[in-house]
Tab-separated table of C-alpha atoms and ligand atoms in Angstrom:
chain	number	residue	atom	x	y	z
A	492	THR	CA	26.404	-109.163	-46.379
A	493	ALA	CA	24.281	-107.231	-48.987
A	494	HIS	CA	25.335	-105.408	-52.294
A	495	VAL	CA	24.203	-102.134	-51.497
A	496	ILE	CA	21.409	-100.308	-54.317
A	497	ASP	CA	23.158	-97.308	-55.137
A	498	GLY	CA	20.123	-94.486	-55.984
A	499	ARG	CA	21.703	-91.682	-55.442
A	500	LYS	CA	24.309	-93.354	-58.618
A	501	ILE	CA	21.793	-94.439	-60.618
A	502	ALA	CA	19.621	-91.338	-60.447
A	503	ALA	CA	23.002	-89.677	-61.713
A	504	ALA	CA	23.002	-92.112	-64.588
A	505	LEU	CA	18.979	-91.457	-65.273
A	506	SER	CA	18.963	-87.466	-64.521
A	507	GLU	CA	21.215	-88.030	-67.805
A	508	GLU	CA	18.972	-89.521	-69.930
A	509	VAL	CA	15.774	-87.054	-69.153
A	510	ALA	CA	18.192	-84.128	-69.842
A	511	ALA	CA	18.671	-85.755	-72.831
A	512	GLU	CA	14.652	-86.522	-73.635
A	513	ARG	CA	14.064	-82.698	-72.205
A	514	ASP	CA	16.392	-81.175	-75.070
A	515	ALA	CA	14.290	-83.362	-77.873
A	516	ALA	CA	11.035	-82.025	-76.284
A	517	ALA	CA	12.089	-78.388	-76.400
A	518	ALA	CA	13.366	-78.968	-80.001
A	519	ARG	CA	10.258	-80.251	-81.368
A	520	GLY	CA	8.787	-76.797	-79.188
A	521	GLU	CA	6.660	-78.932	-76.502
A	522	ARG	CA	6.119	-76.594	-73.151
A	523	LEU	CA	6.928	-78.713	-70.452
A	524	GLY	CA	6.475	-77.205	-66.978
A	525	LEU	CA	5.613	-79.117	-63.293
A	526	ALA	CA	3.656	-77.815	-61.340
A	527	THR	CA	2.609	-78.387	-57.712
A	528	LEU	CA	-0.174	-77.996	-55.167
A	529	SER	CA	0.084	-78.375	-51.720
A	530	VAL	CA	-2.469	-77.574	-48.960
A	531	GLY	CA	-1.689	-77.105	-45.277
A	532	ASP	CA	2.212	-77.308	-43.564
A	533	ASP	CA	2.568	-81.382	-43.511
A	534	PRO	CA	6.103	-81.310	-42.796
A	535	ALA	CA	6.759	-84.637	-44.899
A	536	ALA	CA	5.267	-82.790	-47.673
A	537	ALA	CA	6.893	-79.669	-47.621
A	538	ALA	CA	10.502	-82.018	-47.364
A	539	TYR	CA	9.147	-83.333	-50.432
A	540	LEU	CA	8.691	-80.432	-52.276
A	541	ARG	CA	12.193	-79.342	-51.765
A	542	ARG	CA	13.822	-82.334	-53.210
A	543	ILE	CA	11.065	-81.435	-56.210
A	544	ASP	CA	12.092	-77.324	-56.339
A	545	ARG	CA	15.521	-78.979	-56.148
A	546	THR	CA	15.764	-82.016	-58.635
A	547	ALA	CA	13.430	-79.437	-61.293
A	548	ALA	CA	15.968	-77.155	-61.348
A	549	ARG	CA	19.027	-78.918	-61.512
A	550	LEU	CA	17.119	-80.551	-64.644
A	551	ARG	CA	15.133	-77.004	-65.958
A	552	VAL	CA	12.379	-77.537	-66.463
A	553	PRO	CA	9.985	-75.238	-64.445
A	554	HIS	CA	8.587	-75.676	-61.597
A	555	ARG	CA	5.419	-73.278	-60.399
A	556	SER	CA	4.875	-74.502	-56.549
A	557	VAL	CA	0.966	-73.364	-55.754
A	558	THR	CA	0.351	-73.764	-51.774
A	559	LEU	CA	-3.413	-73.430	-50.000
A	560	ALA	CA	-3.637	-72.814	-46.431
A	561	GLY	CA	-4.427	-75.993	-43.835
A	562	SER	CA	-7.882	-74.277	-44.381
A	563	ALA	CA	-9.098	-74.204	-47.704
A	564	ARG	CA	-12.231	-75.416	-48.728
A	565	ILE	CA	-12.766	-77.761	-51.185
A	566	GLU	CA	-14.345	-75.352	-53.744
A	567	GLU	CA	-10.202	-73.278	-53.664
A	568	VAL	CA	-8.809	-76.278	-54.125
A	569	LEU	CA	-10.673	-77.425	-57.056
A	570	ALA	CA	-10.763	-74.014	-58.422
A	571	ALA	CA	-7.026	-74.155	-57.497
A	572	VAL	CA	-6.813	-78.051	-59.515
A	573	HIS	CA	-9.037	-76.155	-62.951
A	574	GLU	CA	-6.796	-73.146	-62.860
A	575	LEU	CA	-3.546	-75.376	-63.543
A	576	ASN	CA	-5.284	-77.644	-66.485
A	577	GLY	CA	-6.193	-75.007	-68.353
A	578	ASP	CA	-2.321	-73.565	-68.041
A	579	PRO	CA	-0.423	-74.343	-71.060
A	580	SER	CA	3.329	-73.338	-69.119
A	581	VAL	CA	1.908	-76.701	-66.888
A	582	SER	CA	2.437	-80.130	-68.665
A	583	GLY	CA	2.222	-81.623	-65.583
A	584	ILE	CA	0.587	-81.748	-61.668
A	585	LEU	CA	1.519	-83.598	-59.259
A	586	VAL	CA	-1.010	-82.788	-55.846
A	587	LEU	CA	1.009	-83.622	-52.603
A	588	ARG	CA	-0.361	-85.703	-49.378
A	589	PRO	CA	-1.656	-86.028	-47.386
A	590	LEU	CA	-4.470	-83.100	-47.491
A	591	PRO	CA	-5.795	-81.730	-44.654
A	592	GLU	CA	-9.289	-84.645	-43.174
A	593	HIS	CA	-11.217	-82.799	-44.171
A	594	LEU	CA	-10.610	-82.478	-47.988
A	595	ASP	CA	-12.094	-85.410	-50.157
A	596	GLU	CA	-8.190	-87.053	-51.845
A	597	ALA	CA	-10.585	-88.944	-54.228
A	598	GLU	CA	-12.418	-85.839	-55.263
A	599	VAL	CA	-9.582	-83.891	-55.952
A	600	PHE	CA	-7.330	-86.227	-57.993
A	601	ALA	CA	-10.481	-86.939	-60.475
A	602	ALA	CA	-10.470	-83.071	-61.102
A	603	LEU	CA	-7.254	-83.217	-62.589
A	604	ASP	CA	-6.835	-83.262	-66.315
A	605	PRO	CA	-5.914	-86.801	-66.782
A	606	VAL	CA	-3.268	-85.922	-69.791
A	607	LYS	CA	-1.495	-83.533	-66.670
A	608	ASP	CA	-1.505	-86.465	-64.327
A	609	VAL	CA	2.203	-87.315	-63.925
A	610	GLU	CA	1.434	-89.596	-60.534
A	611	ALA	CA	-1.466	-91.593	-62.056
A	612	VAL	CA	-3.959	-91.010	-59.170
A	613	HIS	CA	-6.536	-89.686	-61.736
A	614	PRO	CA	-9.179	-92.778	-62.131
A	615	GLU	CA	-8.597	-92.888	-65.917
A	616	ASN	CA	-4.995	-93.364	-65.610
A	617	ALA	CA	-4.988	-95.850	-61.980
A	618	GLY	CA	-6.917	-97.813	-63.921
A	619	LEU	CA	-4.778	-97.719	-67.336
A	620	LEU	CA	-1.723	-98.942	-64.522
A	621	ALA	CA	-4.206	-102.232	-62.860
A	622	LEU	CA	-5.434	-103.012	-66.696
A	623	GLY	CA	-0.826	-103.098	-67.314
A	624	THR	CA	-1.537	-100.179	-69.920
A	625	PRO	CA	0.242	-97.523	-68.447
A	626	ARG	CA	-0.339	-93.801	-69.877
A	627	TYR	CA	2.241	-93.042	-67.082
A	628	VAL	CA	3.761	-94.845	-63.895
A	629	PRO	CA	4.379	-93.036	-60.743
A	630	SER	CA	6.914	-92.000	-59.875
A	631	THR	CA	8.008	-94.427	-56.966
A	632	ALA	CA	6.806	-97.438	-57.628
A	633	ALA	CA	9.112	-96.462	-61.317
A	634	ALA	CA	11.823	-96.198	-59.188
A	635	VAL	CA	12.052	-98.865	-56.533
A	636	TYR	CA	11.754	-101.059	-60.618
A	637	HIS	CA	13.971	-99.150	-61.467
A	638	LEU	CA	16.771	-99.900	-59.134
A	639	VAL	CA	16.168	-103.477	-59.319
A	640	ASP	CA	16.701	-103.754	-63.066
A	641	THR	CA	19.631	-101.534	-62.860
A	642	TRP	CA	21.309	-103.177	-60.275
A	643	LEU	CA	20.016	-106.918	-62.639
A	644	ALA	CA	21.726	-105.618	-65.366
A	645	GLU	CA	25.521	-104.511	-62.607
A	646	ILE	CA	25.317	-108.471	-62.067
A	647	GLY	CA	24.733	-109.779	-66.188
A	648	GLU	CA	20.930	-110.672	-65.168
A	649	GLU	CA	18.119	-110.406	-67.379
A	650	PRO	CA	15.592	-108.935	-65.741
A	651	SER	CA	12.377	-110.571	-67.278
A	652	ALA	CA	13.836	-114.034	-66.942
A	653	PHE	CA	14.510	-113.285	-63.341
A	654	TYR	CA	10.996	-111.316	-62.389
A	655	ARG	CA	8.858	-114.724	-64.591
A	656	ARG	CA	11.077	-117.395	-61.441
A	657	SER	CA	10.664	-114.620	-58.791
A	658	ARG	CA	8.028	-113.930	-56.268
A	659	ILE	CA	7.742	-110.299	-55.623
A	660	VAL	CA	6.669	-109.147	-52.185
A	661	VAL	CA	4.712	-106.004	-51.248
A	662	VAL	CA	4.304	-104.848	-48.551
A	663	GLY	CA	2.180	-101.597	-47.926
A	664	ARG	CA	-1.225	-101.256	-49.858
A	665	SER	CA	-1.815	-97.502	-50.872
A	666	ASN	CA	-3.401	-95.882	-53.833
A	667	ASN	CA	0.091	-93.931	-54.365
A	668	VAL	CA	3.064	-96.471	-53.492
A	669	GLY	CA	1.429	-100.045	-52.393
A	670	LYS	CA	-0.988	-100.805	-55.531
A	671	PRO	CA	1.205	-99.212	-58.479
A	672	ALA	CA	3.641	-101.408	-57.245
A	673	VAL	CA	1.789	-104.075	-57.064
A	674	SER	CA	0.393	-103.549	-60.824
A	675	LEU	CA	4.236	-103.242	-62.416
A	676	ALA	CA	4.506	-106.812	-60.820
A	677	TYR	CA	1.598	-108.004	-62.125
A	678	ALA	CA	2.995	-107.099	-65.851
A	679	LYS	CA	6.650	-108.497	-65.424
A	680	GLN	CA	4.604	-111.772	-64.885
A	681	ALA	CA	6.267	-112.374	-61.382
A	682	ALA	CA	3.983	-114.019	-58.656
A	683	VAL	CA	2.555	-111.525	-56.218
A	684	THR	CA	2.105	-111.436	-52.303
A	685	SER	CA	-0.139	-108.124	-51.711
A	686	VAL	CA	0.063	-107.560	-47.535
A	687	ASP	CA	-0.881	-104.148	-45.069
A	688	GLU	CA	-1.169	-103.985	-41.466
A	689	TRP	CA	-3.942	-106.976	-41.196
A	690	ALA	CA	-0.768	-108.894	-42.248
A	691	SER	CA	1.257	-107.735	-39.280
A	692	VAL	CA	-1.305	-108.766	-36.639
A	693	GLY	CA	-0.831	-112.064	-35.001
A	694	GLY	CA	3.207	-112.269	-35.408
A	695	ARG	CA	1.931	-113.302	-39.542
A	696	LEU	CA	3.890	-110.836	-41.452
A	697	GLY	CA	7.022	-113.621	-41.975
A	698	THR	CA	5.159	-116.113	-43.031
A	699	HIS	CA	4.741	-113.753	-45.937
A	700	THR	CA	7.378	-111.570	-46.769
A	701	ARG	CA	9.611	-114.566	-46.011
A	702	ARG	CA	8.025	-115.905	-49.248
A	703	GLY	CA	9.202	-113.111	-51.195
A	704	ASP	CA	12.778	-113.096	-53.528
A	705	VAL	CA	11.930	-109.226	-54.368
A	706	LEU	CA	10.436	-107.780	-50.999
A	707	ILE	CA	8.880	-104.431	-51.557
A	708	VAL	CA	8.476	-102.632	-48.393
A	709	ALA	CA	5.964	-99.198	-47.784
A	710	ALA	CA	4.548	-99.086	-44.946
A	711	GLY	CA	5.501	-95.606	-43.600
A	712	VAL	CA	6.798	-98.169	-40.099
A	713	PRO	CA	10.540	-97.817	-38.755
A	714	GLY	CA	12.612	-100.674	-38.702
A	715	LEU	CA	9.338	-102.740	-39.460
A	716	ILE	CA	11.307	-105.453	-41.078
A	717	ARG	CA	13.564	-106.977	-38.992
A	718	ALA	CA	15.812	-110.042	-40.381
A	719	GLU	CA	13.614	-112.881	-39.111
A	720	HIS	CA	11.268	-111.135	-42.548
A	721	VAL	CA	12.899	-111.767	-45.158
A	722	ARG	CA	14.160	-114.797	-47.412
A	723	ALA	CA	18.442	-115.340	-47.144
A	724	GLY	CA	19.364	-113.846	-50.239
A	725	ALA	CA	16.078	-111.803	-51.344
A	726	VAL	CA	16.352	-108.696	-52.610
A	727	VAL	CA	15.053	-106.035	-50.135
A	728	VAL	CA	13.590	-102.404	-51.413
A	729	ASP	CA	12.780	-100.462	-48.735
A	730	VAL	CA	10.804	-97.252	-49.847
A	731	GLY	CA	9.898	-95.343	-46.099
A	732	ILE	CA	11.040	-92.343	-44.993
A	733	ASN	CA	10.299	-91.698	-41.812
A	734	VAL	CA	11.951	-89.161	-39.342
A	735	VAL	CA	12.645	-90.746	-36.299
A	736	ASP	CA	14.420	-88.506	-32.848
A	737	ASP	CA	17.215	-90.097	-31.956
A	738	GLY	CA	17.890	-87.948	-29.079
A	739	GLY	CA	19.873	-85.464	-30.518
A	740	GLY	CA	17.963	-84.279	-33.304
A	741	SER	CA	15.727	-85.388	-35.997
A	742	ARG	CA	17.413	-88.473	-38.398
A	743	ILE	CA	15.422	-90.473	-41.867
A	744	VAL	CA	14.928	-94.327	-41.843
A	745	GLY	CA	13.195	-96.513	-43.549
A	746	ASP	CA	10.940	-98.968	-43.040
A	747	VAL	CA	13.974	-102.131	-42.628
A	748	ALA	CA	15.912	-102.524	-39.373
A	749	TRP	CA	19.060	-102.125	-41.953
A	750	ASP	CA	21.973	-103.570	-39.579
A	751	GLU	CA	19.955	-106.746	-39.244
A	752	VAL	CA	18.640	-106.732	-42.938
A	753	VAL	CA	22.164	-106.311	-44.759
A	754	GLY	CA	23.248	-109.165	-43.255
A	755	ARG	CA	20.964	-111.531	-44.844
A	756	ALA	CA	19.952	-110.122	-47.877
A	757	ARG	CA	21.565	-110.341	-51.384
A	758	ALA	CA	20.728	-106.855	-52.603
A	759	ILE	CA	19.636	-103.644	-50.742
A	760	THR	CA	18.316	-100.756	-50.939
A	761	PRO	CA	19.639	-97.757	-48.093
A	762	VAL	CA	17.170	-94.785	-47.403
A	763	PRO	CA	18.558	-92.175	-47.887
A	764	GLY	CA	19.793	-93.059	-51.066
A	765	GLY	CA	17.576	-95.117	-52.688
A	766	VAL	CA	14.883	-95.404	-53.816
A	767	GLY	CA	14.305	-91.091	-53.492
A	768	PRO	CA	16.442	-89.825	-54.846
A	769	VAL	CA	15.204	-91.829	-58.237
A	770	THR	CA	11.316	-91.314	-57.878
A	771	ASP	CA	12.096	-87.260	-57.856
A	772	VAL	CA	14.308	-88.197	-61.548
A	773	TRP	CA	11.080	-90.175	-61.819
A	774	LEU	CA	8.700	-87.208	-62.067
A	775	ILE	CA	10.367	-84.572	-63.860
A	776	ARG	CA	10.706	-87.494	-66.265
A	777	THR	CA	7.182	-87.413	-66.459
A	778	THR	CA	6.366	-84.242	-66.495
A	779	ILE	CA	8.276	-84.101	-70.334
A	780	LEU	CA	6.437	-86.935	-71.460
A	781	ALA	CA	3.410	-85.463	-70.306
A	782	ALA	CA	4.159	-82.548	-72.636
A	783	ARG	CA	3.841	-84.654	-75.404
A	784	HIS	CA	1.202	-86.591	-74.598
A	785	ARG	CA	-1.112	-82.900	-74.599
A	786	THR	CA	1.072	-81.994	-78.091
A	787	GLU	CA	-0.796	-85.827	-79.356
A	788	THR	CA	-4.266	-84.846	-78.411
A	789	THR	CA	-4.358	-81.139	-79.089
B	289	LIG	P1	0.415	-94.799	-46.547
B	289	LIG	O1	0.294	-94.606	-44.906
B	289	LIG	O2	-0.987	-94.286	-47.327
B	289	LIG	O3	0.579	-96.785	-46.409
B	289	LIG	C1	1.094	-97.163	-45.595
B	289	LIG	C2	0.512	-98.987	-46.277
B	289	LIG	O4	1.223	-100.159	-44.788
B	289	LIG	C3	-1.076	-99.583	-45.603
B	289	LIG	O5	-1.610	-99.610	-46.935
B	289	LIG	C4	-0.815	-99.939	-44.530
B	289	LIG	O6	-1.874	-100.778	-44.015
B	289	LIG	C5	0.395	-100.747	-44.242
B	289	LIG	N1	1.533	-100.822	-42.777
B	289	LIG	C6	1.025	-100.069	-42.000
B	289	LIG	N2	0.910	-100.665	-40.986
B	289	LIG	C7	1.798	-101.557	-41.489
B	289	LIG	C8	2.825	-102.765	-40.696
B	289	LIG	N3	2.514	-103.156	-39.513
B	289	LIG	N4	2.471	-104.218	-41.441
B	289	LIG	C9	2.342	-104.536	-42.720
B	289	LIG	N5	1.328	-103.458	-43.617
B	289	LIG	C10	1.627	-101.984	-42.882
B	289	LIG	O7	1.531	-94.293	-46.748
B	289	LIG	P2	2.700	-94.160	-48.213
B	289	LIG	O8	2.109	-93.232	-48.784
B	289	LIG	O9	2.061	-95.669	-49.844
B	289	LIG	O10	3.929	-94.597	-47.731
B	289	LIG	C11	4.707	-95.494	-46.830
B	289	LIG	C12	6.221	-95.355	-46.770
B	289	LIG	O11	6.470	-94.899	-47.885
B	289	LIG	C13	6.217	-93.904	-45.544
B	289	LIG	O12	7.232	-93.886	-44.982
B	289	LIG	C14	6.525	-92.352	-47.135
B	289	LIG	O13	6.997	-91.328	-46.384
B	289	LIG	C15	7.365	-93.193	-47.601
B	289	LIG	N6	7.284	-92.630	-48.902
B	289	LIG	C16	8.235	-92.627	-50.229
B	289	LIG	C17	8.175	-92.474	-51.419
B	289	LIG	C18	9.826	-91.916	-51.919
B	289	LIG	O14	10.186	-91.143	-52.682
B	289	LIG	N7	10.725	-93.071	-51.422
B	289	LIG	C19	7.160	-91.949	-52.500
B	289	LIG	C20	5.610	-91.786	-50.950
B	289	LIG	C21	6.340	-92.945	-49.651
């Protein structure tokens, strides 16, 4: 069966590095602070917000959370963004998704100060990432490769050589997860396949996913990836976070049918305890980096 890549353990090791980066930034007199902006009360966003709050507290980086009512008008949301842009105690800003339907996400993202845009959703940062010269790497995509790289190091494989002879298949093409994961795959000089839900029409998903030496799944569909979708010996990274009702209560599952795929993959990340914990620490790391960028640009 597959080696289980332990996201909690890897996040704990990364936390030690990030704590050292925080101390170094503080010693240089940089002001660190994360601000989150949420609109409405989406349960997934609320759960993510609690995780961020815990991680920021543990890593001793101030976190300020701004919450607007789900009925907030675009003018109010943009005013909140401008206020955070101008707040010297804030080095990084995260806008929680999803925003309510009546708000244009792109308009909100474009209002962010690009130097504070730690998830690289502003067009300038998204463009830099797509060009292979990122200012900031979005946390989830960064976590995906950090997990794989850490496992490769453990088994004594050189990541650059591994990626250059691999095909990376990314299932899901969202601006915040799928596309950044693809951009990073380009930078690693891997062969790349990107699919969205249309690949599943007519049952063709497996013809694409079975070609993946590395299979990254970010679709938000519980149990989407079965054994038949996976190349024997592939590295499977499950980004999905889905709340399912199993009769007695709710629990979190990924997009990968664990019981089937664990017997077929060479390595696999679990849900929970895989991508999520590393994502949270990475966000704090980028918030610290953003304080440095601000110092350099002002
Ligand atoms: P999204 O809904 O914005 O995008 C989903 C993508 O998957 C789309 O491109 C869609 O076309 C594709 N897709 C949907 N059904 C498919 C199918 N049957 N076959 C192939 N492709 C399909 O979602 P997102 O924001 O990218 O998030 C994806 C998942 O990752 C969700 O479960 C989310 O909760 C989770 N997530 C986890 C983290 C983390 O830190 N671990 C962070 C962000 C999102």
